[in-house]
Structures are given as C-alpha cells and as structure tokens.
Coordinates of C-alpha atoms in Angstrom, one line a residue:
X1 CA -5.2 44.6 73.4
X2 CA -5.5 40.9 72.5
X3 CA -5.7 41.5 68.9
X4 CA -2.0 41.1 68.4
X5 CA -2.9 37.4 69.5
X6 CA -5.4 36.0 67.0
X7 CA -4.1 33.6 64.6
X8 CA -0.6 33.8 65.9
X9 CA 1.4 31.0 67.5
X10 CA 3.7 31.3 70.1
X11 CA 6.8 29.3 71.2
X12 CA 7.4 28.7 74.3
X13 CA 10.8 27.1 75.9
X14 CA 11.1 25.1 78.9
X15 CA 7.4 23.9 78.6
X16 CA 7.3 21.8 81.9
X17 CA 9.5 24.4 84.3
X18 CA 7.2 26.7 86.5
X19 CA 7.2 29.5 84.0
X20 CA 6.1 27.2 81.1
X21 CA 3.0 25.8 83.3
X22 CA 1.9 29.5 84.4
X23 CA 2.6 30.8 80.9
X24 CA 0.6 27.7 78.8
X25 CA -2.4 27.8 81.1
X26 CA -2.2 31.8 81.2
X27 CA -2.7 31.8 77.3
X28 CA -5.2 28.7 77.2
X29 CA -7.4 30.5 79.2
X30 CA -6.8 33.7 77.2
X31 CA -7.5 31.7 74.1
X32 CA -10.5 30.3 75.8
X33 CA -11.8 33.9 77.0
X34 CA -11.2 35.9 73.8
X35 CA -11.6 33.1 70.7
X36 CA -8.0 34.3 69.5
X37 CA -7.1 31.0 67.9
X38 CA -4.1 31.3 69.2
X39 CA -1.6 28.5 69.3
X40 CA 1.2 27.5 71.8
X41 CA 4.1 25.3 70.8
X42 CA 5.8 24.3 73.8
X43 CA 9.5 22.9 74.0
X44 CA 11.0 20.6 76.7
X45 CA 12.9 17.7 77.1
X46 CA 9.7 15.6 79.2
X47 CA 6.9 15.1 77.7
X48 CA 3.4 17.5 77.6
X49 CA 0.3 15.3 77.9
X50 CA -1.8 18.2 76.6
X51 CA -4.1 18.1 73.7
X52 CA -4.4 22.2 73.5
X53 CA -0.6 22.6 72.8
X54 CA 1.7 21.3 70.4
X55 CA 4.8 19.7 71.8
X56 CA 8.2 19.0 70.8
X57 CA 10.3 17.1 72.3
X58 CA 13.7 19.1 72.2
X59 CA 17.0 19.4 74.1
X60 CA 17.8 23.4 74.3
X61 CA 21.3 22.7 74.0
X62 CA 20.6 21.5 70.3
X63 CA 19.6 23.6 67.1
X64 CA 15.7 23.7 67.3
X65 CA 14.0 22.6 64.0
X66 CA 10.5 22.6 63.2
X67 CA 8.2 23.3 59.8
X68 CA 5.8 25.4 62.1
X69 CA 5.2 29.0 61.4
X70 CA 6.2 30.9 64.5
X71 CA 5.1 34.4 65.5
X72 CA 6.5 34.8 68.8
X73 CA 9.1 33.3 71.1
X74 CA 9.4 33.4 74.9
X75 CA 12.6 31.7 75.8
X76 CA 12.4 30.5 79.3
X77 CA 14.4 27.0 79.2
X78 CA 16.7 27.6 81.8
X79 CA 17.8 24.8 84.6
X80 CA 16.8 26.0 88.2
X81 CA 20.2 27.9 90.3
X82 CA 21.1 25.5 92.1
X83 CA 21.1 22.6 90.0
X84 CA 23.0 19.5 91.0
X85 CA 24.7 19.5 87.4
X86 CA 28.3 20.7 86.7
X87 CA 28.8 24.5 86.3
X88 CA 29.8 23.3 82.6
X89 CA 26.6 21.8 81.6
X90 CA 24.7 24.7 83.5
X91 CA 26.6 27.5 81.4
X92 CA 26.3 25.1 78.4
X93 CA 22.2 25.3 78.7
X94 CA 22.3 28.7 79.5
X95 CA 24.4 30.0 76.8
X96 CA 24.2 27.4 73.9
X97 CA 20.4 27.4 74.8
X98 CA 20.0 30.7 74.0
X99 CA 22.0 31.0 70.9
X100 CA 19.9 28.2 69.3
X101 CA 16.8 30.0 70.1
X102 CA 18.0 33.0 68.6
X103 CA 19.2 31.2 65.1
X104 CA 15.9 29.9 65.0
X105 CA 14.3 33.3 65.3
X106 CA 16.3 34.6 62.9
X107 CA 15.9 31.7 60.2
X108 CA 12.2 31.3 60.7
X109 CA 11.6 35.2 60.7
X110 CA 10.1 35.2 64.2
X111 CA 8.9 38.8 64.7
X112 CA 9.0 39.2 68.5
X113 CA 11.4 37.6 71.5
X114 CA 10.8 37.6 75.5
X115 CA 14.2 36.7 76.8
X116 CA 13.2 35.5 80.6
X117 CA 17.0 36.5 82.8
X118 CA 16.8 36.5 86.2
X119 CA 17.8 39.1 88.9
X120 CA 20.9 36.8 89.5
X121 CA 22.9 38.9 87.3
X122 CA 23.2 41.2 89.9
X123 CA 25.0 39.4 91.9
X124 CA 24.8 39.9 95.7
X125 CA 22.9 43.1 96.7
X126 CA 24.7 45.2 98.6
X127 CA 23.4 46.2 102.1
X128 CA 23.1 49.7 101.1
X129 CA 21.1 49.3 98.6
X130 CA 16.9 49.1 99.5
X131 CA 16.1 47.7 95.9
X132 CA 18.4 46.8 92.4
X133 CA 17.6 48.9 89.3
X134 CA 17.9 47.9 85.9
X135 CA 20.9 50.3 85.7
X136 CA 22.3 49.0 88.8
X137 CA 26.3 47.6 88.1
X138 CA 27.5 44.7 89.5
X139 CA 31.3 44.3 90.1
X140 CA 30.9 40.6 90.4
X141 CA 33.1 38.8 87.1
X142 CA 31.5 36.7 84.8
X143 CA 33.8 34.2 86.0
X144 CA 32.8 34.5 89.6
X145 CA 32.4 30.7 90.3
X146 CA 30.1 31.6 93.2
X147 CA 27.4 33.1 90.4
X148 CA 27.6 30.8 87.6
X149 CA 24.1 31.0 87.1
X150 CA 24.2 34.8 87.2
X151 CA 27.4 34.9 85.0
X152 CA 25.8 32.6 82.5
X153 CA 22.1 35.1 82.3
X154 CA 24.6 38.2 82.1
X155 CA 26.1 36.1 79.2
X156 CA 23.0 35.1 77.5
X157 CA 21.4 38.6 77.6
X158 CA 24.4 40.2 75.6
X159 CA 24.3 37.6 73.1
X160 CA 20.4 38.2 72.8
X161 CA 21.0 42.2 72.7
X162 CA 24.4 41.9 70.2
X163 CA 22.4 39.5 67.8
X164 CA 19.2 41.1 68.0
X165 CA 20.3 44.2 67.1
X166 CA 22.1 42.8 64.7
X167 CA 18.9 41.0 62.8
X168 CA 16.5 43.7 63.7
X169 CA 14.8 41.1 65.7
X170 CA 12.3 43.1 68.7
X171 CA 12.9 41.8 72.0
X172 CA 12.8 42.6 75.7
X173 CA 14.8 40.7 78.8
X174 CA 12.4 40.3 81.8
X175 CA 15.0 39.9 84.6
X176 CA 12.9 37.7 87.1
X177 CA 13.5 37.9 90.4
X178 CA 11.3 35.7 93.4
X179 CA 7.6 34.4 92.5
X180 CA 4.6 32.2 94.7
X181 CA 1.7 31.4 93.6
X182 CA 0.0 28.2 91.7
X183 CA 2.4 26.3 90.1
X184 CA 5.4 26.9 92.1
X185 CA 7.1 23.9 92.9
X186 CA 7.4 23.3 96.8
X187 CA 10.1 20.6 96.7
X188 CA 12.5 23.0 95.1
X189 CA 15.1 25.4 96.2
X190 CA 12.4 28.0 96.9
X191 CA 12.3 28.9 100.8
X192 CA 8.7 30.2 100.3
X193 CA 7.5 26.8 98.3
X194 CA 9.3 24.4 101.3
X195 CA 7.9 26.1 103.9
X196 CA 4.4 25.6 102.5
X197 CA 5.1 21.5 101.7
X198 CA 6.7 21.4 105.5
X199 CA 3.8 23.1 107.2
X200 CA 0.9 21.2 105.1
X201 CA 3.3 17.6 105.5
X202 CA 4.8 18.1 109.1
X203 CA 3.2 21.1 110.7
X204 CA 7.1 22.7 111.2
X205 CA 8.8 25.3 109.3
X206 CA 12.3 25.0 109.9
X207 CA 14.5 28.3 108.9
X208 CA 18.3 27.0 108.5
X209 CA 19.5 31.0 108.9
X210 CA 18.4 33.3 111.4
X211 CA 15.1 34.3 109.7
X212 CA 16.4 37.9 108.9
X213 CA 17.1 37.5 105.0
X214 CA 14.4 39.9 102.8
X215 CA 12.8 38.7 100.1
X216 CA 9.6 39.7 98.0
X217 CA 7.0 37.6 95.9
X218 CA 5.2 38.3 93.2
X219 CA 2.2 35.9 92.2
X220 CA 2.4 33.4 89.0
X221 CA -0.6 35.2 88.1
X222 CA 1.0 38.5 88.0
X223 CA 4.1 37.5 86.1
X224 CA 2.0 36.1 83.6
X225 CA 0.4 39.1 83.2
X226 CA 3.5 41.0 83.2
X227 CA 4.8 38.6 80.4
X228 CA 2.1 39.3 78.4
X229 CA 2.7 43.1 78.9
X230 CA 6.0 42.8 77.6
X231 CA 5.3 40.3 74.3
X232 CA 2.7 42.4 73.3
X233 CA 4.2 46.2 74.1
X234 CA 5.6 48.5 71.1
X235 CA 8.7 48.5 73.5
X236 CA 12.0 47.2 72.3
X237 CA 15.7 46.8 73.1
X238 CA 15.3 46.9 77.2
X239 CA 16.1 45.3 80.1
X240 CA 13.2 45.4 82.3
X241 CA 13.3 43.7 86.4
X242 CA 10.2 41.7 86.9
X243 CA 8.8 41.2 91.0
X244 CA 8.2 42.9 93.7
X245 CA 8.9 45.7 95.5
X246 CA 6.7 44.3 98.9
X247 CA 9.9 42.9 100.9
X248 CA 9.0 40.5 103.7
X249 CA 11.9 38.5 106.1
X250 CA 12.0 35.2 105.8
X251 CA 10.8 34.9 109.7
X252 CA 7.8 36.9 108.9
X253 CA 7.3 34.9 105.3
X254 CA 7.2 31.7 108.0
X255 CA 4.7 33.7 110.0
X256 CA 2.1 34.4 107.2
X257 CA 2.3 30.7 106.5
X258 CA 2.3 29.2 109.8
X259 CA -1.3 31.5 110.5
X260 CA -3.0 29.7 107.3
X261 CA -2.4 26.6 108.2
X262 CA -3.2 26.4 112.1
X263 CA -0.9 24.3 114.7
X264 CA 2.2 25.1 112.5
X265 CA 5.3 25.8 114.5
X266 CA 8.1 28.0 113.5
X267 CA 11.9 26.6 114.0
X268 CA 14.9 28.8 113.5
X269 CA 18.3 27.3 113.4
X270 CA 20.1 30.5 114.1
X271 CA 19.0 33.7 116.3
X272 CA 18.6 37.1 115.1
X273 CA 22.4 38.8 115.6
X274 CA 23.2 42.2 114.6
X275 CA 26.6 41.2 113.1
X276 CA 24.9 39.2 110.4
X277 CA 24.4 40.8 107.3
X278 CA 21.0 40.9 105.9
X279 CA 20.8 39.3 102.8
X280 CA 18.3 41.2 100.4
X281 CA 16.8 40.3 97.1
X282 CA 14.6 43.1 96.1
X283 CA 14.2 44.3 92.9
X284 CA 13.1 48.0 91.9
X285 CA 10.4 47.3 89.3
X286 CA 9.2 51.4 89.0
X287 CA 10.6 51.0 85.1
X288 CA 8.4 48.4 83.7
X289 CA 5.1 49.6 85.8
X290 CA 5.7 53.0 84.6
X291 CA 6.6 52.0 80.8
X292 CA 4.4 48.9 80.3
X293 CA 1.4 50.1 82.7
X294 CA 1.6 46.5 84.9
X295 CA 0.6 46.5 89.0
X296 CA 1.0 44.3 91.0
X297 CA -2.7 42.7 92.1
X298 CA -2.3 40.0 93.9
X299 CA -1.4 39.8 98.0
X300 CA 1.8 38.1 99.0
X301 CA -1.0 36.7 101.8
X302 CA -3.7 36.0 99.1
X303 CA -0.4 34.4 96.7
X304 CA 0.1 32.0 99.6
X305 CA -3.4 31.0 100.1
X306 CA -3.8 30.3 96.7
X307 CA -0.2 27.9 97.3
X308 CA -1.7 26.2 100.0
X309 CA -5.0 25.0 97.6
X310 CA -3.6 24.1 94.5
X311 CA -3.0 21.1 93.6
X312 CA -0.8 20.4 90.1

C-alpha cells in the first residue's frame, strides 16, 4: 500500500496547526518504518525547527512559489473557528488560501490534492437528525454571519471541485468534524482539550452550558490514518465526512476525564432542562469506512489517556 509513497514528496499546508503536527510525525514515522524516501514540505507562517522536513516560510493568503517537485498536496491551512480576527481576514484565508493552493497544483503538475473542510458546512444540525451525511443539505446562506467559518469551507470546496474538474486534477474533501488525541491543543476552543488542561492544572472541569450538548471524537491517530486512506485511494471527485459516529455529552465527556485523573471535580454552570435544545455534532462517517476500508481503532477513553500523557 505504501508504494505510492517512495520517492514522492508531499506538501503539506498549515505545518504548525494540529493537523500539520499529526500529519508530519504520522509520515516520519511511516518513512522511518517502510524506507519510502519520502519527503514532507511543510508550509506555515511560524517557523519548523525540524531537520526531517523542509520548510517554507509562507503566508496562505499569498501565491505559493517554490522550485521543488511536488507529488502530493494536503491543504490544511485554515485558522481555528473561532478566531479573534475579522470575519474578512477569516474568509480571505479560507478562500484566497485555497485558490493559491490550487494554481500551484495546477502550474506545478501536482497529481493528487486532500482538501481538509470541516463539518461546519453543515451548519447547525438539526435535532431530528441522529448524524449528518455527506448528502445532507443545509439551508443556512453562505452569508449567514453566524457561520462564517462554515460559509467560507462551503466556499473553498466548490472552488476546489469547479477547478479541479476543470484541470483534471484528483482530489477528495475530508470534511473534519471533532478530534482528541496527542497533539491537540488544550488551550484552544476545544471543550474536550480544556477540560483535560483544567483537570491536570486545577483539579475542576467547569461546563459553561448544562452538560447536555453531544459530541464525538476521533483520535489524531485515526485521522491520520484516515488521511492517508484518502491521499492514497483510486477514489476521486468526493466529499467524504471524517470522525466519529461514538457520541458522548459533554457531562459524560467531563466524567471520562475527571476518573483519569483522580480528585477532579465536575462544575456545571447550568442544570439539565428539557426546554434546551441539544446541540449535536455528529457526523455519519458509513461512506468513507465503506469506500476507503478505514475503522475507527482507537477508544474515546484510550484517546483521552493518551491526552493526558503527552507532552508537545
């Protein structure tokens, strides 16, 4: 399977985000493992102080330009959801970001693209529904200045799918949903990395709802093994959701925690009511185990553990 590897080089975008530290010591290892000679060229604005990878130093809102031969790209420079910038310079990275990546494929005859979305282009799940398909149809706008995140992925995946098509170009969208695991960073806007930083730091968990939002994880582990899936399946042209189907509440997410690490104490702001609707982020991922032969190996308990212990 790892022949499509040797002697290739990959680039990868957003080299110091959670993705591209999963996905860069995924492949070393790989490399390590299976003497593929492959190499990684990694993008970001920060600097890499890794002597296995090449890096260059790169702003994704710029046209990328580099003399390197490049085999494959996965494009995951994206800023986080919530980020403190304007909804103009979040839309302006998302969308400009993209199209840059996808001249450069184009020009330097890449031959293979992973597009990483996210579940955000969804929009809100509706209470009905237990988990969001690939052909699922949101009626939230583009515009909807609630979901400019979401609105600027839904953007960026028809420009990859028009110009793609266009060029020839073979790619897959991964559209990511919630992840834990190694590498996650825990003074995010991820519930499931805070809780872990508060509980090691302070021995609380503090839940600012009501503890009755549903979630599920997948481990970094797994994604990067679900990546790989797609970059090297015969599959092209398809949207495919990438987590996990395993929901947990938030309360009972606290409650794994709180019984790794012993004396932790649970806070919720708010108490369960029956007139608040349960938020749900759960993504149906029965598509892309069925067409790319991926499972899901890790424990959401075992994903946590392994949170607890690593150290970046």
């Amino acid at each position: 399977m790892f022949d499509k590897l040797k002697n290739k080089t990959i680039l990868l975008t957003g080299g110091t985000g959670f993705f591209g530290k999963v996905l860069s010591n995924y492949f070393l290892n790989l490399n390590s493992l299976h003497n593929l000679n492959l190499k990684l060229v990694l993008t970001a604005r920060s600097k890499i102080d890794d002597n296995r990878v090449e890096f260059i130093a790169h702003d994704i809102r710029k046209p990328l330009i580099t003399d390197k031969k490049i085999d494959f790209i996965i494009h995951a420079a994206t800023p986080v959801a919530n980020d403190a910038s304007s909804a103009d310079h979040l839309l302006e990275v998302i969308i400009n970001g993209t199209q840059n990546v996808l001249n450069f494929a184009h020009e330097n005859k890449v031959t293979r693209l992973i597009n990483i979305s996210s579940g955000a282009v969804y929009g809100t799940q509706p209470k009905e529904l237990s988990k969001l398909s690939e052909s699922y149809s949101s009626k939230v706008s583009v515009y909807e200045p609630s979901n400019v995140y979401g609105s600027g992925k839904r953007i960026a995946e028809n420009l990859v799918t028009t110009f793609c098509r266009q060029q020839a170009l073979s790619y897959l969208t991964l559209r990511c949903f919630a992840f834990s695991g190694e590498y996650l960073p825990l003074d995010a806007q991820f519930a499931i990395g805070n809780f872990v930083r508060d509980a090691k730091n302070d021995g609380v968990i503090k839940i600012k709802g009501d503890g009755s939002a549903v979630r599920s994880y997948l481990d970094s582990s797994d994604m990067a093994e679900w990546i790989l899936a797609a970059l090297l399946s015969d599959e092209t042209d398809k949207t495919y959701n990438l987590g996990s189907e395993h929901e947990v509440t938030i309360l009972q997410l606290a409650e794994i925690i709180a019984s790794l690490i012993p004396g932790t104490k649970i806070e919720v702001e708010n108490k369960l009511s029956a007139n608040i609707k349960t938020n749900r982020y759960i993504p149906d991922v029965g598509k892309i185990m069925n067409e790319l032969g991926v499972t899901q190996k890790v424990s959401l308990k075992h994903s946590i553990e392994k949170m607890i212990k690593f150290e970046s």
